[in-house]
Amino acid sequence: MRIQISILILITNFAFGQKQVTIEENILKYEIKDEYNRFDNIENPKNDFESLKIEFKANSDLEIKNSYSSGFTGNDISFKINKNLEIIETKYNYWTDVLDLDNTRTYKVKNVKLTLNQNPFKKINGLCGNYILEIEHFYNDSLTKTATFKGKFKSFKGIDKTSADYLWALEQNKIFYGITNENGVYLRPDKMPSLKSDHKILTEKIKNIKGYKPDKIRAYVVINENGKIEKEPFRFFGNFGQWNDETQNKVKDLLIELTEWYPACVNEKEVKSQIPLVIGIE
């Protein structure tokens, strides 16, 4: 009798051995910075990556895809779950644009914990989740290490684009993908700013300042939406170290006062941008 019971337990564990999705209404908040990699379906202004895709397959299984691409490297994670909320397949891949045909790197998900805020077979809108993957890394079929990857995702499809949640994620995506810095200044706008005013008066004024002056003025400046240089952040580079603070402040004030710019544009809208500025004064 004991032998029969043991066999029954083994068969039961084998038959129902799929990992189960955890449903937790008060799930880890998406709109915070933490150790989890973020993925969502907010449109990227540069349109060069896809980070979240949710779709039903022909057999009624649900597939959730998380992808990231920097243009040079990227990763792809996917989950397939059935109506019983069982994880029937989990995939992870890391890629790079450097091809090594003589050596292959592959990855196998050893363990997965997936948590969702709701049953996606009942409701997709507002779906969000987080996961922890234990991944085995293979080099030419030899196991080299086991690493952990943490991710979280949220669907913003149909959400109010003026909501605080949407705007937070949009700004974080711009920072993460190198589109803006933490202050909302665009680093790679569609159209760079250009000088609108005549710089002759500016150079004459700078020449009249007493003390040492290099043949070129070099500075990192922020041009705002109105085409003006902002007071901060403002940083000279090059031979400015030979200037005293008074000379630096005078030159900075003249640059702000006597230059007008066509501002940078993103999607034909004027935006703040940061540029290296070089003006010859010889």
mmCIF file of C-alpha atoms in Angstrom:
data_model
loop_
_atom_site.group_PDB
_atom_site.id
_atom_site.type_symbol
_atom_site.label_atom_id
_atom_site.label_comp_id
_atom_site.label_asym_id
_atom_site.label_seq_id
_atom_site.Cartn_x
_atom_site.Cartn_y
_atom_site.Cartn_z
ATOM 1 C CA MET A 1 0.000 0.000 0.000
ATOM 2 C CA ARG A 2 2.816 2.440 0.813
ATOM 3 C CA ILE A 3 4.426 1.766 -2.564
ATOM 4 C CA GLN A 4 1.164 2.525 -4.365
ATOM 5 C CA ILE A 5 0.779 5.855 -2.553
ATOM 6 C CA SER A 6 4.349 6.896 -3.408
ATOM 7 C CA ILE A 7 3.779 6.131 -7.089
ATOM 8 C CA LEU A 8 0.552 8.127 -7.093
ATOM 9 C CA ILE A 9 2.327 11.190 -5.655
ATOM 10 C CA LEU A 10 5.034 10.996 -8.317
ATOM 11 C CA ILE A 11 2.461 10.798 -11.100
ATOM 12 C CA THR A 12 0.529 13.760 -9.670
ATOM 13 C CA ASN A 13 3.640 15.960 -9.447
ATOM 14 C CA PHE A 14 4.615 15.084 -12.998
ATOM 15 C CA ALA A 15 1.164 15.740 -14.423
ATOM 16 C CA PHE A 16 0.759 19.090 -12.703
ATOM 17 C CA GLY A 17 4.387 20.176 -12.671
ATOM 18 C CA GLN A 18 3.883 23.437 -14.602
ATOM 19 C CA LYS A 19 4.804 26.651 -12.801
ATOM 20 C CA GLN A 20 1.713 28.585 -11.779
ATOM 21 C CA VAL A 21 1.211 32.311 -12.333
ATOM 22 C CA THR A 22 0.615 34.177 -9.078
ATOM 23 C CA ILE A 23 -2.251 36.694 -9.080
ATOM 24 C CA GLU A 24 -1.651 39.525 -6.643
ATOM 25 C CA GLU A 25 -3.827 42.640 -6.799
ATOM 26 C CA ASN A 26 -1.397 44.814 -4.795
ATOM 27 C CA ILE A 27 1.524 44.032 -7.056
ATOM 28 C CA LEU A 28 4.942 45.680 -7.032
ATOM 29 C CA LYS A 29 4.425 49.254 -8.229
ATOM 30 C CA TYR A 30 5.628 49.920 -11.777
ATOM 31 C CA GLU A 31 6.174 53.669 -11.326
ATOM 32 C CA ILE A 32 9.210 53.458 -9.062
ATOM 33 C CA LYS A 33 12.916 53.031 -9.692
ATOM 34 C CA ASP A 34 14.220 49.724 -8.385
ATOM 35 C CA GLU A 35 16.318 46.721 -9.416
ATOM 36 C CA TYR A 36 13.659 45.488 -11.878
ATOM 37 C CA ASN A 37 14.087 46.161 -15.600
ATOM 38 C CA ARG A 38 11.037 48.049 -16.889
ATOM 39 C CA PHE A 39 9.052 47.195 -20.021
ATOM 40 C CA ASP A 40 5.892 48.874 -21.310
ATOM 41 C CA ASN A 41 4.039 49.659 -24.522
ATOM 42 C CA ILE A 42 4.390 53.440 -24.412
ATOM 43 C CA GLU A 43 5.498 54.646 -27.824
ATOM 44 C CA ASN A 44 9.178 55.535 -28.018
ATOM 45 C CA PRO A 45 9.685 58.864 -29.862
ATOM 46 C CA LYS A 46 12.554 57.264 -31.814
ATOM 47 C CA ASN A 47 10.544 54.123 -32.690
ATOM 48 C CA ASP A 48 13.627 51.897 -32.563
ATOM 49 C CA PHE A 49 12.522 49.369 -29.953
ATOM 50 C CA GLU A 50 9.514 47.371 -28.851
ATOM 51 C CA SER A 51 9.349 46.649 -25.151
ATOM 52 C CA LEU A 52 5.983 44.991 -24.434
ATOM 53 C CA LYS A 53 3.689 42.914 -26.601
ATOM 54 C CA ILE A 54 0.695 40.877 -25.404
ATOM 55 C CA GLU A 55 -1.196 38.612 -27.773
ATOM 56 C CA PHE A 56 -3.394 35.538 -27.835
ATOM 57 C CA LYS A 57 -2.137 32.620 -29.920
ATOM 58 C CA ALA A 58 -4.229 30.350 -32.163
ATOM 59 C CA ASN A 59 -4.534 27.727 -29.407
ATOM 60 C CA SER A 60 -5.864 30.378 -26.951
ATOM 61 C CA ASP A 61 -2.599 30.535 -25.020
ATOM 62 C CA LEU A 62 -1.422 34.025 -24.069
ATOM 63 C CA GLU A 63 2.083 35.234 -24.939
ATOM 64 C CA ILE A 64 3.762 38.127 -23.126
ATOM 65 C CA LYS A 65 6.941 39.464 -24.746
ATOM 66 C CA ASN A 66 9.472 41.853 -23.197
ATOM 67 C CA SER A 67 12.167 43.188 -25.521
ATOM 68 C CA TYR A 68 14.888 45.806 -25.293
ATOM 69 C CA SER A 69 17.251 47.052 -27.984
ATOM 70 C CA SER A 70 19.979 49.668 -27.706
ATOM 71 C CA GLY A 71 20.874 49.205 -31.363
ATOM 72 C CA PHE A 72 24.022 47.284 -30.399
ATOM 73 C CA THR A 73 22.766 44.881 -27.739
ATOM 74 C CA GLY A 74 19.424 43.707 -26.485
ATOM 75 C CA ASN A 75 17.440 41.041 -24.728
ATOM 76 C CA ASP A 76 14.173 39.222 -25.376
ATOM 77 C CA ILE A 77 12.002 37.527 -22.758
ATOM 78 C CA SER A 78 8.747 35.731 -23.469
ATOM 79 C CA PHE A 79 6.145 33.823 -21.447
ATOM 80 C CA LYS A 80 3.361 31.574 -22.705
ATOM 81 C CA ILE A 81 0.565 30.840 -20.267
ATOM 82 C CA ASN A 82 -2.639 28.851 -20.638
ATOM 83 C CA LYS A 83 -6.164 29.409 -19.315
ATOM 84 C CA ASN A 84 -5.277 27.534 -16.146
ATOM 85 C CA LEU A 85 -2.638 30.220 -15.514
ATOM 86 C CA GLU A 86 0.162 27.718 -15.953
ATOM 87 C CA ILE A 87 3.452 28.869 -17.466
ATOM 88 C CA ILE A 88 3.941 26.459 -20.353
ATOM 89 C CA GLU A 89 7.030 28.140 -21.837
ATOM 90 C CA THR A 90 9.575 30.781 -20.807
ATOM 91 C CA LYS A 91 12.366 32.008 -23.079
ATOM 92 C CA TYR A 92 15.303 34.365 -22.555
ATOM 93 C CA ASN A 93 17.875 35.555 -25.066
ATOM 94 C CA TYR A 94 20.635 38.148 -25.016
ATOM 95 C CA TRP A 95 22.062 39.361 -28.324
ATOM 96 C CA THR A 96 24.778 41.646 -29.656
ATOM 97 C CA ASP A 97 25.601 42.955 -33.123
ATOM 98 C CA VAL A 98 29.089 41.406 -32.845
ATOM 99 C CA LEU A 99 28.873 37.974 -34.515
ATOM 100 C CA ASP A 100 31.165 35.156 -33.455
ATOM 101 C CA LEU A 101 30.394 32.247 -35.766
ATOM 102 C CA ASP A 102 32.995 29.979 -34.148
ATOM 103 C CA ASN A 103 31.491 30.230 -30.685
ATOM 104 C CA THR A 104 27.853 30.145 -29.625
ATOM 105 C CA ARG A 105 26.170 31.526 -26.536
ATOM 106 C CA THR A 106 22.802 30.157 -25.509
ATOM 107 C CA TYR A 107 20.505 30.600 -22.527
ATOM 108 C CA LYS A 108 18.095 28.375 -20.654
ATOM 109 C CA VAL A 109 15.551 29.472 -18.061
ATOM 110 C CA LYS A 110 16.033 27.175 -15.077
ATOM 111 C CA ASN A 111 13.406 28.721 -12.821
ATOM 112 C CA VAL A 112 10.721 31.406 -13.128
ATOM 113 C CA LYS A 113 8.412 33.294 -10.800
ATOM 114 C CA LEU A 114 5.744 35.335 -12.616
ATOM 115 C CA THR A 115 3.226 37.538 -10.806
ATOM 116 C CA LEU A 116 0.307 39.395 -12.462
ATOM 117 C CA ASN A 117 -2.141 41.902 -11.007
ATOM 118 C CA GLN A 118 -5.161 40.241 -12.655
ATOM 119 C CA ASN A 119 -6.273 37.249 -14.695
ATOM 120 C CA PRO A 120 -5.377 38.250 -18.289
ATOM 121 C CA PHE A 121 -7.926 35.811 -19.721
ATOM 122 C CA LYS A 122 -10.635 37.900 -18.074
ATOM 123 C CA LYS A 123 -9.165 41.381 -18.591
ATOM 124 C CA ILE A 124 -6.147 42.680 -20.539
ATOM 125 C CA ASN A 125 -6.511 46.441 -20.028
ATOM 126 C CA GLY A 126 -4.378 47.575 -17.102
ATOM 127 C CA LEU A 127 -2.377 44.345 -17.025
ATOM 128 C CA CYS A 128 0.945 44.574 -15.209
ATOM 129 C CA GLY A 129 3.327 42.055 -13.765
ATOM 130 C CA ASN A 130 6.794 41.274 -12.499
ATOM 131 C CA TYR A 131 9.063 38.266 -12.721
ATOM 132 C CA ILE A 132 12.327 36.769 -11.524
ATOM 133 C CA LEU A 133 14.219 34.462 -13.890
ATOM 134 C CA GLU A 134 17.047 32.127 -12.992
ATOM 135 C CA ILE A 135 19.022 31.778 -16.224
ATOM 136 C CA GLU A 136 21.742 29.314 -17.174
ATOM 137 C CA HIS A 137 24.376 30.732 -19.542
ATOM 138 C CA PHE A 138 26.046 28.301 -21.963
ATOM 139 C CA TYR A 139 29.181 28.869 -24.046
ATOM 140 C CA ASN A 140 29.593 26.252 -26.782
ATOM 141 C CA ASP A 141 27.157 24.016 -24.847
ATOM 142 C CA SER A 142 29.158 24.324 -21.601
ATOM 143 C CA LEU A 143 27.444 25.892 -18.596
ATOM 144 C CA THR A 144 29.446 28.981 -17.558
ATOM 145 C CA LYS A 145 27.204 30.604 -14.949
ATOM 146 C CA THR A 146 23.689 30.962 -13.564
ATOM 147 C CA ALA A 147 22.354 34.509 -13.255
ATOM 148 C CA THR A 148 19.164 36.243 -12.123
ATOM 149 C CA PHE A 149 17.147 38.624 -14.283
ATOM 150 C CA LYS A 150 14.368 40.725 -12.749
ATOM 151 C CA GLY A 151 11.751 42.417 -14.888
ATOM 152 C CA LYS A 152 8.414 44.172 -14.601
ATOM 153 C CA PHE A 153 5.952 45.317 -17.235
ATOM 154 C CA LYS A 154 2.794 47.357 -17.580
ATOM 155 C CA SER A 155 0.351 47.906 -20.420
ATOM 156 C CA PHE A 156 -0.611 51.535 -20.944
ATOM 157 C CA LYS A 157 -2.907 50.751 -23.874
ATOM 158 C CA GLY A 158 -6.019 52.943 -23.692
ATOM 159 C CA ILE A 159 -4.793 54.887 -20.651
ATOM 160 C CA ASP A 160 -5.222 58.663 -20.354
ATOM 161 C CA LYS A 161 -2.000 60.122 -21.760
ATOM 162 C CA THR A 162 -2.208 63.042 -19.338
ATOM 163 C CA SER A 163 -2.257 60.735 -16.306
ATOM 164 C CA ALA A 164 0.606 60.826 -13.820
ATOM 165 C CA ASP A 165 1.396 57.120 -14.396
ATOM 166 C CA TYR A 166 1.704 57.544 -18.169
ATOM 167 C CA LEU A 167 3.797 60.709 -17.954
ATOM 168 C CA TRP A 168 6.169 59.142 -15.410
ATOM 169 C CA ALA A 169 6.821 56.118 -17.620
ATOM 170 C CA LEU A 170 7.201 58.286 -20.730
ATOM 171 C CA GLU A 171 9.849 60.461 -19.086
ATOM 172 C CA GLN A 172 11.706 57.464 -17.631
ATOM 173 C CA ASN A 173 11.802 55.832 -21.062
ATOM 174 C CA LYS A 174 13.287 58.979 -22.599
ATOM 175 C CA ILE A 175 16.008 59.006 -19.943
ATOM 176 C CA PHE A 176 16.668 55.267 -20.155
ATOM 177 C CA TYR A 177 17.056 55.278 -23.910
ATOM 178 C CA GLY A 178 19.317 58.353 -23.892
ATOM 179 C CA ILE A 179 16.731 60.666 -25.428
ATOM 180 C CA THR A 180 16.718 63.145 -22.520
ATOM 181 C CA ASN A 181 18.626 63.603 -19.292
ATOM 182 C CA GLU A 182 17.130 63.701 -15.792
ATOM 183 C CA ASN A 183 16.171 67.373 -16.296
ATOM 184 C CA GLY A 184 14.140 66.715 -19.454
ATOM 185 C CA VAL A 185 16.807 68.173 -21.759
ATOM 186 C CA TYR A 186 16.918 66.380 -25.118
ATOM 187 C CA LEU A 187 20.292 64.868 -25.993
ATOM 188 C CA ARG A 188 19.356 63.616 -29.468
ATOM 189 C CA PRO A 189 16.587 65.815 -30.902
ATOM 190 C CA ASP A 190 15.281 65.354 -34.445
ATOM 191 C CA LYS A 191 16.558 68.828 -35.345
ATOM 192 C CA MET A 192 19.497 70.437 -33.536
ATOM 193 C CA PRO A 193 19.405 74.140 -32.503
ATOM 194 C CA SER A 194 21.101 76.688 -34.723
ATOM 195 C CA LEU A 195 22.260 80.266 -34.202
ATOM 196 C CA LYS A 196 19.712 82.854 -35.326
ATOM 197 C CA SER A 197 21.435 86.095 -34.352
ATOM 198 C CA ASP A 198 24.596 87.741 -35.735
ATOM 199 C CA HIS A 199 27.539 86.897 -33.471
ATOM 200 C CA LYS A 200 29.701 89.887 -34.497
ATOM 201 C CA ILE A 201 28.501 92.116 -31.661
ATOM 202 C CA LEU A 202 29.087 89.255 -29.239
ATOM 203 C CA THR A 203 32.674 88.682 -30.328
ATOM 204 C CA GLU A 204 33.485 92.416 -30.174
ATOM 205 C CA LYS A 205 32.106 92.632 -26.633
ATOM 206 C CA ILE A 206 34.192 89.615 -25.561
ATOM 207 C CA LYS A 207 37.348 91.113 -27.102
ATOM 208 C CA ASN A 208 36.881 94.222 -24.967
ATOM 209 C CA ILE A 209 36.943 92.240 -21.723
ATOM 210 C CA LYS A 210 40.256 92.758 -19.946
ATOM 211 C CA GLY A 211 42.487 89.787 -19.148
ATOM 212 C CA TYR A 212 43.358 86.512 -20.840
ATOM 213 C CA LYS A 213 41.000 85.282 -23.597
ATOM 214 C CA PRO A 214 41.516 82.191 -25.816
ATOM 215 C CA ASP A 215 40.925 82.374 -29.582
ATOM 216 C CA LYS A 216 37.752 80.291 -29.176
ATOM 217 C CA ILE A 217 35.031 80.233 -26.534
ATOM 218 C CA ARG A 218 33.950 76.651 -25.741
ATOM 219 C CA ALA A 219 31.020 75.784 -23.488
ATOM 220 C CA TYR A 220 28.277 73.216 -22.944
ATOM 221 C CA VAL A 221 24.974 75.097 -22.909
ATOM 222 C CA VAL A 222 21.249 74.365 -22.788
ATOM 223 C CA ILE A 223 19.082 76.071 -25.409
ATOM 224 C CA ASN A 224 15.480 76.307 -24.232
ATOM 225 C CA GLU A 225 12.225 76.180 -26.199
ATOM 226 C CA ASN A 226 12.330 79.978 -26.650
ATOM 227 C CA GLY A 227 15.760 79.952 -28.289
ATOM 228 C CA LYS A 228 17.713 81.334 -25.327
ATOM 229 C CA ILE A 229 20.728 79.954 -23.467
ATOM 230 C CA GLU A 230 19.776 79.009 -19.902
ATOM 231 C CA LYS A 231 21.896 80.187 -16.971
ATOM 232 C CA GLU A 232 22.222 76.640 -15.599
ATOM 233 C CA PRO A 233 23.592 74.177 -16.396
ATOM 234 C CA PHE A 234 26.435 76.043 -18.111
ATOM 235 C CA ARG A 235 29.984 74.738 -18.297
ATOM 236 C CA PHE A 236 33.088 76.099 -20.057
ATOM 237 C CA PHE A 237 35.626 73.636 -21.406
ATOM 238 C CA GLY A 238 39.017 73.944 -23.079
ATOM 239 C CA ASN A 239 41.364 76.718 -21.855
ATOM 240 C CA PHE A 240 38.819 78.347 -19.558
ATOM 241 C CA GLY A 241 40.906 77.290 -16.536
ATOM 242 C CA GLN A 242 43.135 80.325 -17.099
ATOM 243 C CA TRP A 243 40.196 82.671 -16.630
ATOM 244 C CA ASN A 244 39.221 84.060 -13.271
ATOM 245 C CA ASP A 245 35.612 83.771 -12.052
ATOM 246 C CA GLU A 246 34.847 87.395 -12.988
ATOM 247 C CA THR A 247 35.898 86.865 -16.622
ATOM 248 C CA GLN A 248 33.915 83.624 -16.858
ATOM 249 C CA ASN A 249 30.784 85.315 -15.520
ATOM 250 C CA LYS A 250 31.144 88.231 -17.958
ATOM 251 C CA VAL A 251 31.509 85.926 -20.968
ATOM 252 C CA LYS A 252 28.595 83.775 -19.784
ATOM 253 C CA ASP A 253 26.337 86.845 -19.380
ATOM 254 C CA LEU A 254 27.252 88.057 -22.881
ATOM 255 C CA LEU A 255 26.493 84.658 -24.436
ATOM 256 C CA ILE A 256 23.069 84.605 -22.757
ATOM 257 C CA GLU A 257 22.262 88.236 -23.561
ATOM 258 C CA LEU A 258 23.532 88.529 -27.141
ATOM 259 C CA THR A 259 22.593 85.237 -28.798
ATOM 260 C CA GLU A 260 19.244 84.123 -30.201
ATOM 261 C CA TRP A 261 18.692 80.544 -31.386
ATOM 262 C CA TYR A 262 16.337 78.472 -33.433
ATOM 263 C CA PRO A 263 15.488 75.842 -30.784
ATOM 264 C CA ALA A 264 15.796 72.102 -31.259
ATOM 265 C CA CYS A 265 12.715 70.190 -32.397
ATOM 266 C CA VAL A 266 11.272 66.749 -31.676
ATOM 267 C CA ASN A 267 8.238 65.716 -33.723
ATOM 268 C CA GLU A 268 8.173 69.349 -35.004
ATOM 269 C CA LYS A 269 7.803 70.681 -31.437
ATOM 270 C CA GLU A 270 10.371 73.043 -29.868
ATOM 271 C CA VAL A 271 12.246 71.445 -26.974
ATOM 272 C CA LYS A 272 15.188 72.059 -24.645
ATOM 273 C CA SER A 273 18.487 70.640 -25.849
ATOM 274 C CA GLN A 274 22.117 70.587 -24.792
ATOM 275 C CA ILE A 275 24.938 71.329 -27.234
ATOM 276 C CA PRO A 276 28.681 72.044 -27.199
ATOM 277 C CA LEU A 277 29.095 75.667 -28.293
ATOM 278 C CA VAL A 278 32.273 76.942 -30.005
ATOM 279 C CA ILE A 279 32.629 80.599 -31.007
ATOM 280 C CA GLY A 280 35.809 82.078 -32.480
ATOM 281 C CA ILE A 281 36.731 85.568 -31.259
ATOM 282 C CA GLU A 282 39.899 86.220 -33.270
#
